Amino acid sequence: MIEEGTKRGKAMVEKRQLFMEMRAQNFDVIRLSTYRTACKLRFVQKRCNLHLVDVWNMIEAFRDNGLNTLDHNAEINVSRLETILSSIYYQLNKRLPTTHQINVEQSIGLLLNFMVATYDSESHGKLTVFSVKAMLSTMCGGKIVDKLRYIFSQISDSSGLMIFAKFDQFLREVLKLPTAVFEGPSFGYTEHSVRTCFPQQKILLNTFLDVLMADPPPQCLVWLPLMHRLANVENVFHPVECSYCRSESMMGFRYRCQQCHGYQLCQSCFWRGHANGPHSNQHQMKEHSSWKSPAKKLSHAISKSLGCVPIGEPPHPVFPEQAERPQELTHTVVLESPSRLDEEHRLIARYAARLAAEAGNSTQQCPPSDLSFNFDANKQQRQLIAELENKNREILQEIQRLRLEHEQASQPTPEKAQQNPTLLTELRLLRHRKDELERRMSALQESRRELMVQLESLMRLLKDEEQKQASQSGGSPHSSPSHSAGCSMPMPIRSTSAGSTPTHTPQDCLAGVGGDVLEAFAQGVPRNLRNDLLVAADSITNTMSSLVKELHSVDDGGDEEEANMRNGGDRGTMRVPKH
């Protein structure tokens, strides 16, 4: 009982902590409710570190936690909401550098208590799925156009038309945010809010964006684009002196009076209604979010007068008038090191082009009888390289998929889950799955390494053959022109005695090797043939076949064949000395 009371007291303290810190910022001195609301919500966003989570990362977190499969009116308890927030912040820390890591537990506590206080005022301990989606997608970081596109995908039908009942539900949920920061009287929900925003009957995506991103936007949501403008100008510097507080520089917004010449106020003085001299708070003020020197203003005015600068730019891109699918990122895959992957693909492509070029040279020098063989060999070679490249790409994708599963399996579990036997069993299964994934990843990496070694060995053999050909010269003086063409069949090797296996010394190791292989290693005039590796391999195969035939025929006509070889020596037959 004492421990439970301690936890309840700690929760109450954390629940009030964010609101106490917000009151300490003294935002209530801002006289305009729009700026006051935007500043308060921006403070909550930064204090909970939601400004570091992009809207696309938030949508991916919804998908990973299964919210995209649930009905909008389905309810989730606080424990599951805590798990969702944990996954969001732990994934955020993985994306941040080690020097900018956030306090995950503190961020979870602050945001969880703020959401419960905003959407569970009656303490039921449950929130609807649509409440969670609307709040997190509105308060996270990212571009406002991306947020509105996601919201439209949640409140439109399959034909791309907005459902007014769902937009009304969205307004109910999102307008609870100003109420949570004590600005409900200015931006509370009313039954006429929907028709005030959209008096039209049919609303498509571009119309939805035009209305909510207009200047000015609908009154009930005027604080939403202002909150994004505040985030964009927080670090903007204006080298101008404030006419009231005499500060020599301004940060954030700058306000220029349209009636008093040269009268400018910083955002702090303008928000608090400060004025002096002939200036009055009733004068019209123009808000500036950047600084331009007088020279830049003059050049811009001249360019605009000459028609070099467009007069007006659309507030958002124009999207196709079709059904906007829910932005759930179901098939999003992120590959690691794309530059490294492209480099490997370029290397393989360069090897393939080189082999194809050498194959083209060889086909130009060989007689027509060998053209079909070279074409088939080069085709097989290209197919082999293409298969190696595809296999390499598949292995990289599989490694990335296993890495993502490994990260999900190793995600920390809240302390409450450690006390649940069912969750403990799931944790053990996840750890077992993690070990299996690691072993499979290692096997895939080893297979990829072996494929790259095979490809490198193939190119090394080709390079060695080219170097040997360049270092040697010409063919044998006893070779006929048909041998120089590299297309004649190798002659049989002379045997010393019937039934014995021929042996060779290192000096005559090339004896009996004919065709392309013999001329590739012979001395004499260099060949024009680029010594295609597959042609050389085929020549060696033919030579070995001739050796087998010679061994089979030596018993029947050894003396006769020897005589024929002697008589045919002047026709280009290579004689092999007896051992």
Coordinates of C-alpha atoms in Angstrom, one line a residue:
M1 CA 0.0 0.0 0.0
I2 CA 2.8 2.4 0.8
E3 CA 4.5 1.7 -2.5
E4 CA 1.3 2.2 -4.4
G5 CA 0.7 5.5 -2.7
T6 CA 4.2 6.6 -3.5
K7 CA 3.7 5.8 -7.2
R8 CA 0.4 7.7 -7.2
G9 CA 2.0 10.7 -5.6
K10 CA 4.9 10.6 -8.1
A11 CA 2.5 10.5 -11.0
M12 CA 0.6 13.5 -9.6
V13 CA 3.9 15.5 -9.3
E14 CA 4.9 14.6 -12.9
K15 CA 1.4 15.5 -14.1
R16 CA 1.8 19.0 -12.7
Q17 CA 5.4 19.5 -13.6
L18 CA 4.9 20.5 -17.2
F19 CA 2.2 23.0 -16.4
M20 CA 4.2 24.5 -13.6
E21 CA 7.2 25.0 -16.0
M22 CA 4.9 26.5 -18.6
R23 CA 3.5 29.0 -16.1
A24 CA 7.1 30.0 -15.1
Q25 CA 7.7 31.1 -18.7
N26 CA 5.1 33.9 -18.1
F27 CA 3.3 33.4 -21.5
D28 CA 0.2 35.0 -20.1
V29 CA 1.6 38.5 -20.5
I30 CA 1.3 38.1 -24.3
R31 CA -1.8 40.2 -25.2
L32 CA -2.8 38.4 -28.4
S33 CA -4.4 35.0 -27.8
T34 CA -3.1 33.6 -31.1
Y35 CA 0.5 34.2 -30.2
R36 CA -0.1 33.2 -26.6
T37 CA -1.6 29.8 -27.6
A38 CA 1.1 29.1 -30.2
C39 CA 3.9 29.9 -27.7
K40 CA 2.5 27.6 -25.1
L41 CA 2.0 24.7 -27.5
R42 CA 5.5 25.3 -28.9
F43 CA 6.9 25.1 -25.4
V44 CA 5.1 21.8 -24.7
Q45 CA 6.4 20.5 -28.1
K46 CA 10.0 21.3 -27.2
R47 CA 9.8 20.3 -23.6
C48 CA 8.6 16.8 -24.6
N49 CA 11.1 16.6 -27.5
L50 CA 8.4 16.1 -30.0
H51 CA 9.9 18.7 -32.3
L52 CA 12.7 16.2 -33.0
V53 CA 10.3 13.6 -34.3
D54 CA 9.4 14.1 -37.9
V55 CA 5.8 13.5 -39.0
W56 CA 6.9 10.6 -41.3
N57 CA 8.7 8.9 -38.3
M58 CA 5.5 9.4 -36.3
I59 CA 3.4 7.8 -39.0
E60 CA 5.8 4.9 -39.2
A61 CA 5.5 4.5 -35.4
F62 CA 1.7 4.3 -35.8
R63 CA 2.2 1.4 -38.3
D64 CA 4.8 -0.4 -36.2
N65 CA 2.5 -0.4 -33.2
G66 CA -0.6 -1.5 -35.2
L67 CA -2.6 1.6 -34.9
N68 CA -3.3 1.6 -38.7
T69 CA -5.3 -1.6 -38.3
L70 CA -7.6 -0.3 -35.5
D71 CA -10.8 1.7 -35.9
H72 CA -10.6 5.4 -35.0
N73 CA -13.1 4.9 -32.2
A74 CA -11.2 2.0 -30.6
E75 CA -9.8 2.6 -27.2
I76 CA -6.3 1.9 -25.9
N77 CA -5.3 1.9 -22.3
V78 CA -2.6 4.0 -20.7
S79 CA -0.2 1.1 -20.5
R80 CA -0.3 0.5 -24.3
L81 CA 0.0 4.3 -24.9
E82 CA 3.2 4.2 -22.8
T83 CA 4.6 1.4 -24.9
I84 CA 3.9 3.4 -28.1
L85 CA 5.6 6.5 -26.7
S86 CA 8.6 4.4 -25.6
S87 CA 9.0 3.0 -29.2
I88 CA 8.9 6.6 -30.6
Y89 CA 11.5 8.0 -28.3
Y90 CA 13.9 4.9 -28.4
Q91 CA 13.8 5.1 -32.2
L92 CA 14.5 8.8 -32.0
N93 CA 17.6 8.2 -29.9
K94 CA 18.9 5.8 -32.5
R95 CA 18.7 8.5 -35.2
L96 CA 20.3 11.2 -33.0
P97 CA 24.1 11.4 -32.6
T98 CA 25.5 10.3 -29.3
T99 CA 26.2 13.8 -28.2
H100 CA 22.5 14.8 -28.6
Q101 CA 20.8 11.9 -26.9
I102 CA 17.6 12.8 -25.0
N103 CA 16.3 11.6 -21.6
V104 CA 13.8 9.0 -22.8
E105 CA 12.2 8.3 -19.5
Q106 CA 11.6 11.9 -18.7
S107 CA 10.2 12.6 -22.2
I108 CA 7.8 9.7 -21.9
G109 CA 6.6 10.8 -18.5
L110 CA 5.9 14.4 -19.5
L111 CA 4.2 13.6 -22.8
L112 CA 2.1 10.7 -21.3
N113 CA 0.8 12.9 -18.4
F114 CA 0.1 15.8 -20.9
M115 CA -1.9 13.5 -23.2
V116 CA -3.8 11.9 -20.3
A117 CA -4.7 15.3 -18.8
T118 CA -5.8 16.5 -22.3
Y119 CA -7.8 13.6 -23.5
D120 CA -8.8 11.7 -20.4
S121 CA -10.2 14.4 -18.2
E122 CA -12.6 11.9 -16.5
S123 CA -9.8 9.5 -15.6
H124 CA -11.1 6.5 -17.4
G125 CA -7.6 5.3 -18.1
K126 CA -8.3 5.0 -21.9
L127 CA -7.8 7.1 -25.0
T128 CA -9.3 6.6 -28.5
V129 CA -7.0 5.8 -31.4
F130 CA -8.0 8.9 -33.3
S131 CA -7.2 11.1 -30.3
V132 CA -3.7 9.6 -30.2
K133 CA -3.2 10.1 -34.0
A134 CA -4.6 13.6 -34.1
M135 CA -2.5 14.8 -31.1
L136 CA 0.8 13.3 -32.0
S137 CA 0.6 14.1 -35.7
T138 CA -0.2 17.7 -34.9
M139 CA 2.4 18.3 -32.1
C140 CA 5.3 16.5 -33.8
G141 CA 7.9 18.1 -36.0
G142 CA 7.9 18.3 -39.8
K143 CA 6.2 20.4 -42.5
I144 CA 2.6 21.5 -42.0
V145 CA 1.7 20.4 -45.5
D146 CA 2.8 16.9 -44.7
K147 CA 0.8 16.9 -41.5
L148 CA -2.4 18.1 -43.2
R149 CA -2.0 15.5 -46.0
Y150 CA -1.9 12.8 -43.4
I151 CA -4.8 14.2 -41.5
F152 CA -6.8 14.4 -44.8
S153 CA -6.0 10.8 -45.5
Q154 CA -7.6 9.9 -42.1
I155 CA -10.8 11.9 -42.7
S156 CA -11.5 11.2 -46.4
D157 CA -13.3 8.3 -48.2
S158 CA -12.0 6.0 -50.9
S159 CA -12.9 8.5 -53.6
G160 CA -10.8 11.3 -52.1
L161 CA -13.6 13.4 -50.7
M162 CA -13.5 14.7 -47.2
I163 CA -16.1 13.2 -44.8
F164 CA -17.5 16.2 -42.8
A165 CA -18.4 14.0 -39.8
K166 CA -14.7 12.9 -39.5
F167 CA -13.5 16.5 -39.9
D168 CA -15.8 17.5 -37.1
Q169 CA -14.3 14.7 -35.0
F170 CA -10.8 15.9 -35.9
L171 CA -11.7 19.5 -34.7
R172 CA -13.1 18.1 -31.4
E173 CA -9.8 16.3 -30.8
V174 CA -7.3 19.0 -32.0
L175 CA -9.1 21.9 -30.3
K176 CA -8.5 20.1 -26.9
L177 CA -4.9 21.2 -27.2
P178 CA -5.6 25.0 -26.7
T179 CA -8.0 24.0 -23.9
A180 CA -5.2 22.0 -22.2
V181 CA -3.0 25.1 -22.1
F182 CA -5.9 27.2 -20.7
E183 CA -6.8 28.9 -24.0
G184 CA -10.2 27.2 -24.4
P185 CA -12.3 30.5 -24.4
S186 CA -10.4 31.7 -27.5
F187 CA -10.1 28.5 -29.5
G188 CA -12.7 26.1 -28.1
Y189 CA -14.9 23.8 -30.2
T190 CA -18.3 24.9 -31.4
E191 CA -20.9 23.2 -33.5
H192 CA -20.5 25.7 -36.3
S193 CA -16.7 25.3 -36.6
V194 CA -17.0 22.8 -39.5
R195 CA -19.2 25.0 -41.7
T196 CA -17.2 28.0 -40.8
C197 CA -14.1 26.3 -42.3
F198 CA -15.8 24.7 -45.3
P199 CA -19.0 26.1 -46.5
Q200 CA -18.6 24.0 -49.7
Q201 CA -20.2 20.7 -50.3
K202 CA -17.3 18.7 -51.8
I203 CA -13.8 19.0 -50.4
L204 CA -10.8 17.5 -52.1
L205 CA -7.2 17.5 -51.0
N206 CA -6.1 20.7 -52.7
T207 CA -9.2 22.6 -51.4
F208 CA -8.5 21.3 -47.9
L209 CA -4.9 22.5 -48.0
D210 CA -5.9 25.9 -49.6
V211 CA -8.3 26.6 -46.7
L212 CA -6.1 25.5 -43.8
M213 CA -3.0 27.1 -45.2
A214 CA -4.6 30.3 -46.3
D215 CA -3.6 33.7 -44.9
P216 CA -5.5 34.1 -42.7
P217 CA -6.5 30.5 -41.9
P218 CA -9.9 29.6 -40.2
Q219 CA -10.2 31.3 -36.9
C220 CA -10.4 28.1 -34.8
L221 CA -7.1 26.8 -36.2
V222 CA -5.2 30.1 -36.7
W223 CA -2.7 29.0 -34.0
L224 CA -1.6 25.9 -36.0
P225 CA 0.4 27.6 -38.9
L226 CA 1.6 30.2 -36.4
M227 CA 3.2 27.5 -34.3
H228 CA 5.2 26.3 -37.4
R229 CA 6.2 29.8 -38.2
L230 CA 7.5 30.2 -34.7
A231 CA 9.7 27.1 -35.1
N232 CA 11.1 28.5 -38.4
V233 CA 12.1 32.0 -37.0
E234 CA 13.5 31.0 -33.6
N235 CA 17.1 31.4 -34.8
V236 CA 16.5 34.2 -37.3
F237 CA 18.7 37.3 -36.6
H238 CA 17.7 40.9 -37.5
P239 CA 20.5 43.5 -37.2
V240 CA 18.0 46.2 -36.3
E241 CA 17.4 48.2 -33.1
C242 CA 14.1 47.9 -31.4
S243 CA 12.4 51.2 -31.1
Y244 CA 11.0 50.5 -27.6
C245 CA 13.5 48.4 -25.6
R246 CA 16.5 49.7 -27.7
S247 CA 17.9 46.2 -28.1
E248 CA 20.5 46.3 -30.9
S249 CA 19.4 43.0 -32.4
M250 CA 16.3 41.0 -32.7
M251 CA 15.7 37.3 -32.7
G252 CA 12.5 35.7 -34.1
F253 CA 9.8 37.9 -35.6
R254 CA 10.3 41.6 -36.4
Y255 CA 7.4 44.0 -36.7
R256 CA 7.4 47.2 -38.7
C257 CA 4.8 49.9 -38.3
Q258 CA 3.0 50.9 -41.6
Q259 CA 2.3 54.4 -40.4
C260 CA 5.4 55.5 -38.4
H261 CA 8.5 55.7 -40.5
G262 CA 11.3 53.5 -39.3
Y263 CA 9.5 52.3 -36.3
Q264 CA 10.2 48.6 -35.6
L265 CA 9.6 46.4 -32.6
C266 CA 11.0 43.0 -31.5
Q267 CA 8.6 40.2 -31.0
S268 CA 8.7 40.5 -27.2
C269 CA 7.7 44.2 -27.2
F270 CA 5.0 43.7 -29.8
W271 CA 3.5 40.7 -28.1
R272 CA 3.3 42.7 -24.8
G273 CA 1.7 45.8 -26.5
H274 CA 4.6 48.1 -25.8
A275 CA 4.6 51.5 -27.6
N276 CA 6.2 54.9 -27.3
G277 CA 6.4 58.2 -29.1
P278 CA 3.9 58.8 -31.8
H279 CA 3.3 55.0 -32.3
S280 CA 0.1 53.5 -31.1
N281 CA -1.0 49.9 -30.7
Q282 CA -3.9 50.7 -33.1
H283 CA -1.4 51.1 -36.0
Q284 CA -1.2 48.4 -38.5
M285 CA 2.0 46.3 -38.1
K286 CA 3.7 44.1 -40.7
E287 CA 5.3 40.9 -39.5
H288 CA 8.8 40.0 -41.0
S289 CA 10.3 36.5 -40.6
S290 CA 13.7 37.4 -42.3
W291 CA 16.0 40.3 -42.8
K292 CA 16.9 41.9 -46.1
S293 CA 19.4 44.6 -46.6
P294 CA 18.3 47.8 -48.4
A295 CA 20.4 46.8 -51.4
K296 CA 18.6 43.4 -51.6
K297 CA 15.2 45.1 -51.3
L298 CA 16.1 47.5 -54.2
S299 CA 17.2 44.7 -56.4
H300 CA 14.2 42.6 -55.6
A301 CA 11.9 45.6 -56.4
I302 CA 13.6 46.2 -59.7
S303 CA 13.4 42.5 -60.6
K304 CA 9.7 42.4 -59.6
S305 CA 9.0 45.5 -61.7
L306 CA 10.7 43.9 -64.7
G307 CA 8.8 40.6 -64.3
C308 CA 11.8 38.6 -63.3
V309 CA 10.2 37.6 -60.0
P310 CA 6.8 35.8 -59.7
I311 CA 4.3 38.1 -58.0
G312 CA 2.7 35.3 -55.9
E313 CA 3.7 31.8 -55.1
P314 CA 1.2 29.0 -54.2
P315 CA 1.1 28.2 -50.4
H316 CA 1.6 24.5 -51.2
P317 CA 2.2 22.1 -54.1
V318 CA -0.8 21.1 -56.2
F319 CA -1.5 17.4 -55.7
P320 CA -3.4 15.1 -58.1
E321 CA -7.2 15.2 -57.7
Q322 CA -7.5 11.5 -56.7
A323 CA -8.0 9.5 -53.5
E324 CA -5.3 10.2 -51.0
R325 CA -4.2 6.9 -49.5
P326 CA -3.5 6.8 -45.8
Q327 CA 0.2 7.7 -45.1
E328 CA 1.1 4.5 -43.2
L329 CA 4.5 3.8 -44.8
T330 CA 3.7 0.1 -45.0
H331 CA 6.3 -0.8 -47.6
T332 CA 9.0 1.7 -46.6
V333 CA 12.5 0.1 -46.7
V334 CA 15.6 2.0 -45.8
L335 CA 18.9 0.7 -47.2
E336 CA 22.1 1.5 -45.4
S337 CA 25.0 3.3 -47.3
P338 CA 23.4 3.8 -50.7
S339 CA 26.6 5.3 -52.0
R340 CA 28.5 2.1 -51.1
L341 CA 25.8 0.0 -52.9
D342 CA 26.0 2.1 -56.0
E343 CA 29.8 1.8 -56.0
E344 CA 29.6 -2.0 -56.0
H345 CA 27.0 -1.9 -58.8
R346 CA 29.2 0.4 -60.9
L347 CA 32.2 -1.9 -60.3
I348 CA 30.2 -5.0 -61.5
A349 CA 28.9 -3.0 -64.5
R350 CA 32.4 -1.9 -65.4
Y351 CA 33.6 -5.5 -65.3
A352 CA 30.7 -6.6 -67.5
A353 CA 31.3 -3.9 -70.1
R354 CA 35.0 -4.8 -70.2
L355 CA 34.2 -8.5 -70.8
A356 CA 31.7 -7.6 -73.5
A357 CA 34.2 -5.3 -75.2
E358 CA 36.8 -8.1 -75.2
A359 CA 34.3 -10.6 -76.5
G360 CA 33.5 -8.2 -79.4
N361 CA 37.2 -8.0 -80.3
S362 CA 37.5 -11.7 -80.3
T363 CA 34.5 -12.2 -82.5
Q364 CA 36.0 -9.9 -85.1
Q365 CA 39.1 -12.0 -85.5
C366 CA 37.8 -15.5 -85.4
P367 CA 36.4 -17.3 -88.5
P368 CA 32.6 -17.6 -89.0
S369 CA 32.8 -21.2 -87.7
D370 CA 33.6 -20.0 -84.2
L371 CA 31.3 -17.0 -84.1
S372 CA 28.4 -19.0 -82.7
F373 CA 30.6 -20.4 -79.9
N374 CA 31.9 -17.0 -78.9
F375 CA 28.4 -15.5 -78.9
D376 CA 27.1 -18.3 -76.6
A377 CA 30.1 -18.0 -74.3
N378 CA 29.8 -14.3 -74.0
K379 CA 26.1 -14.6 -73.4
Q380 CA 26.7 -17.1 -70.6
Q381 CA 29.3 -14.8 -69.1
R382 CA 27.0 -11.8 -69.1
Q383 CA 24.3 -13.9 -67.5
L384 CA 26.7 -15.1 -64.8
I385 CA 27.7 -11.5 -64.0
A386 CA 24.0 -10.4 -63.9
E387 CA 23.1 -13.3 -61.6
L388 CA 26.0 -12.3 -59.3
E389 CA 24.9 -8.7 -59.2
N390 CA 21.2 -9.6 -58.5
K391 CA 22.4 -12.0 -55.8
N392 CA 24.5 -9.3 -54.2
R393 CA 21.6 -6.9 -54.2
E394 CA 19.2 -9.5 -52.6
I395 CA 21.8 -10.2 -49.9
L396 CA 22.1 -6.5 -49.1
Q397 CA 18.3 -6.2 -48.8
E398 CA 18.1 -9.3 -46.7
I399 CA 20.8 -8.1 -44.4
Q400 CA 19.0 -4.7 -43.9
R401 CA 15.7 -6.5 -43.2
L402 CA 17.4 -8.7 -40.6
R403 CA 19.0 -5.7 -39.0
L404 CA 15.7 -3.9 -38.7
E405 CA 14.1 -7.1 -37.2
H406 CA 17.1 -7.3 -34.8
E407 CA 16.6 -3.8 -33.7
Q408 CA 12.9 -4.4 -33.0
A409 CA 13.7 -7.6 -31.2
S410 CA 16.2 -5.9 -29.0
Q411 CA 14.0 -3.0 -28.1
P412 CA 13.9 -2.3 -24.3
T413 CA 10.8 -3.5 -22.5
P414 CA 9.2 -1.4 -19.8
E415 CA 9.6 -2.5 -16.2
K416 CA 5.9 -3.4 -15.9
A417 CA 6.2 -5.9 -18.8
Q418 CA 8.9 -7.7 -16.8
Q419 CA 6.4 -8.6 -14.2
N420 CA 3.9 -10.2 -16.7
P421 CA 4.6 -13.9 -17.4
T422 CA 3.1 -13.7 -20.9
L423 CA 5.3 -10.8 -21.8
L424 CA 8.4 -12.6 -20.3
T425 CA 7.6 -15.6 -22.6
E426 CA 7.4 -13.3 -25.6
L427 CA 10.7 -11.7 -24.6
R428 CA 12.4 -15.0 -24.5
L429 CA 11.0 -15.9 -27.9
L430 CA 12.2 -12.5 -29.2
R431 CA 15.7 -13.2 -27.9
H432 CA 15.7 -16.6 -29.5
R433 CA 14.5 -15.1 -32.7
K434 CA 17.3 -12.5 -32.4
D435 CA 19.9 -15.2 -32.1
E436 CA 18.6 -16.9 -35.2
L437 CA 18.6 -13.6 -37.1
E438 CA 22.2 -13.0 -36.1
R439 CA 23.2 -16.4 -37.3
R440 CA 21.4 -16.0 -40.6
M441 CA 22.8 -12.5 -41.1
S442 CA 26.3 -13.9 -40.6
A443 CA 25.6 -16.7 -43.1
L444 CA 24.3 -14.2 -45.7
Q445 CA 27.4 -12.0 -45.2
E446 CA 29.7 -14.9 -45.7
S447 CA 27.8 -16.0 -48.9
R448 CA 28.0 -12.4 -50.2
R449 CA 31.8 -12.4 -49.5
E450 CA 32.2 -15.7 -51.4
L451 CA 30.3 -14.3 -54.4
M452 CA 32.6 -11.2 -54.5
V453 CA 35.7 -13.4 -54.2
Q454 CA 34.5 -15.5 -57.2
L455 CA 34.0 -12.5 -59.3
E456 CA 37.4 -11.1 -58.3
S457 CA 39.0 -14.4 -59.2
L458 CA 37.4 -14.4 -62.6
M459 CA 38.8 -10.9 -63.3
R460 CA 42.3 -11.9 -61.9
L461 CA 42.4 -14.8 -64.4
L462 CA 41.5 -12.6 -67.2
K463 CA 44.1 -10.0 -66.2
D464 CA 46.8 -12.7 -65.9
E465 CA 46.1 -14.0 -69.4
E466 CA 46.3 -10.4 -70.8
Q467 CA 49.6 -9.8 -69.1
K468 CA 51.1 -13.1 -70.4
Q469 CA 49.9 -12.3 -73.9
A470 CA 51.5 -8.8 -73.8
S471 CA 54.8 -10.2 -72.5
Q472 CA 55.1 -12.9 -75.2
S473 CA 55.6 -12.5 -78.9
G474 CA 54.5 -14.5 -81.9
G475 CA 53.9 -18.2 -82.4
S476 CA 56.1 -21.2 -83.2
P477 CA 58.1 -21.0 -86.5
H478 CA 56.6 -24.4 -87.3
S479 CA 53.0 -23.2 -86.9
S480 CA 50.8 -22.8 -90.0
P481 CA 48.6 -19.8 -90.7
S482 CA 45.7 -21.7 -89.5
H483 CA 47.3 -22.0 -86.1
S484 CA 47.9 -18.2 -86.0
A485 CA 44.2 -17.6 -86.4
G486 CA 43.6 -19.5 -83.2
C487 CA 40.9 -21.8 -84.6
S488 CA 42.6 -25.1 -85.7
M489 CA 42.1 -28.3 -83.7
P490 CA 45.0 -29.4 -81.6
M491 CA 47.1 -32.4 -82.9
P492 CA 47.6 -35.5 -80.9
I493 CA 50.6 -36.1 -78.7
R494 CA 53.2 -38.6 -79.7
S495 CA 53.5 -41.5 -77.3
T496 CA 56.8 -43.4 -76.7
S497 CA 55.3 -46.8 -76.3
A498 CA 51.9 -48.4 -76.5
G499 CA 49.9 -48.7 -73.4
S500 CA 52.0 -46.2 -71.4
T501 CA 50.9 -42.8 -70.1
P502 CA 52.8 -39.9 -71.8
T503 CA 54.9 -37.8 -69.5
H504 CA 56.4 -34.4 -70.0
T505 CA 59.2 -32.4 -68.6
P506 CA 58.9 -28.7 -67.7
Q507 CA 60.6 -27.8 -70.9
D508 CA 58.0 -29.4 -73.1
C509 CA 55.0 -28.6 -70.9
L510 CA 53.3 -26.9 -73.8
A511 CA 53.8 -29.8 -76.1
G512 CA 50.6 -31.1 -77.6
V513 CA 48.6 -28.0 -76.7
G514 CA 47.2 -26.5 -79.9
G515 CA 44.9 -23.7 -81.0
D516 CA 44.4 -20.6 -78.9
V517 CA 46.2 -21.8 -75.7
L518 CA 49.4 -22.8 -77.5
E519 CA 49.6 -19.5 -79.4
A520 CA 48.8 -17.5 -76.2
F521 CA 51.9 -18.8 -74.5
A522 CA 54.2 -19.2 -77.5
Q523 CA 57.0 -16.8 -78.5
G524 CA 56.7 -14.8 -81.7
V525 CA 54.5 -12.1 -83.2
P526 CA 51.8 -11.0 -80.7
R527 CA 48.3 -12.1 -81.5
N528 CA 45.5 -9.7 -82.2
L529 CA 43.1 -11.9 -80.2
R530 CA 42.5 -10.7 -76.7
N531 CA 42.7 -14.2 -75.3
D532 CA 39.1 -14.6 -74.2
L533 CA 39.2 -16.7 -71.0
L534 CA 36.4 -19.0 -72.1
V535 CA 37.9 -19.6 -75.5
A536 CA 41.2 -20.6 -73.9
A537 CA 39.3 -22.9 -71.5
D538 CA 37.6 -24.6 -74.5
S539 CA 41.0 -25.1 -76.2
I540 CA 42.4 -26.8 -73.1
T541 CA 39.3 -29.0 -73.1
N542 CA 39.8 -30.0 -76.7
T543 CA 43.5 -30.8 -76.0
M544 CA 42.6 -33.1 -73.1
S545 CA 40.0 -34.8 -75.4
S546 CA 42.7 -35.3 -78.0
L547 CA 45.0 -36.9 -75.3
V548 CA 42.3 -39.3 -74.4
K549 CA 41.7 -40.3 -78.0
E550 CA 45.5 -40.7 -78.5
L551 CA 45.7 -43.1 -75.5
H552 CA 42.8 -45.2 -76.9
S553 CA 44.3 -45.4 -80.4
V554 CA 48.0 -45.9 -79.5
D555 CA 47.6 -49.6 -79.2
D556 CA 46.1 -50.1 -82.6
G557 CA 48.4 -47.9 -84.7
G558 CA 51.2 -46.4 -82.7
D559 CA 53.9 -46.9 -85.4
E560 CA 51.6 -45.9 -88.2
E561 CA 50.5 -42.7 -86.4
E562 CA 54.2 -41.8 -85.7
A563 CA 55.0 -42.2 -89.3
N564 CA 52.1 -40.0 -90.3
M565 CA 53.2 -37.4 -87.9
R566 CA 56.7 -37.4 -89.3
N567 CA 55.5 -37.1 -92.8
G568 CA 53.1 -34.3 -91.8
G569 CA 55.8 -32.2 -90.1
D570 CA 56.2 -29.9 -93.1
R571 CA 52.4 -29.2 -93.0
G572 CA 52.7 -27.4 -89.6
T573 CA 52.4 -30.4 -87.3
M574 CA 54.3 -29.9 -84.0
R575 CA 56.7 -32.8 -83.2
V576 CA 57.2 -33.8 -79.6
P577 CA 60.6 -35.4 -78.8
K578 CA 60.7 -38.9 -77.3
H579 CA 61.5 -39.2 -73.6

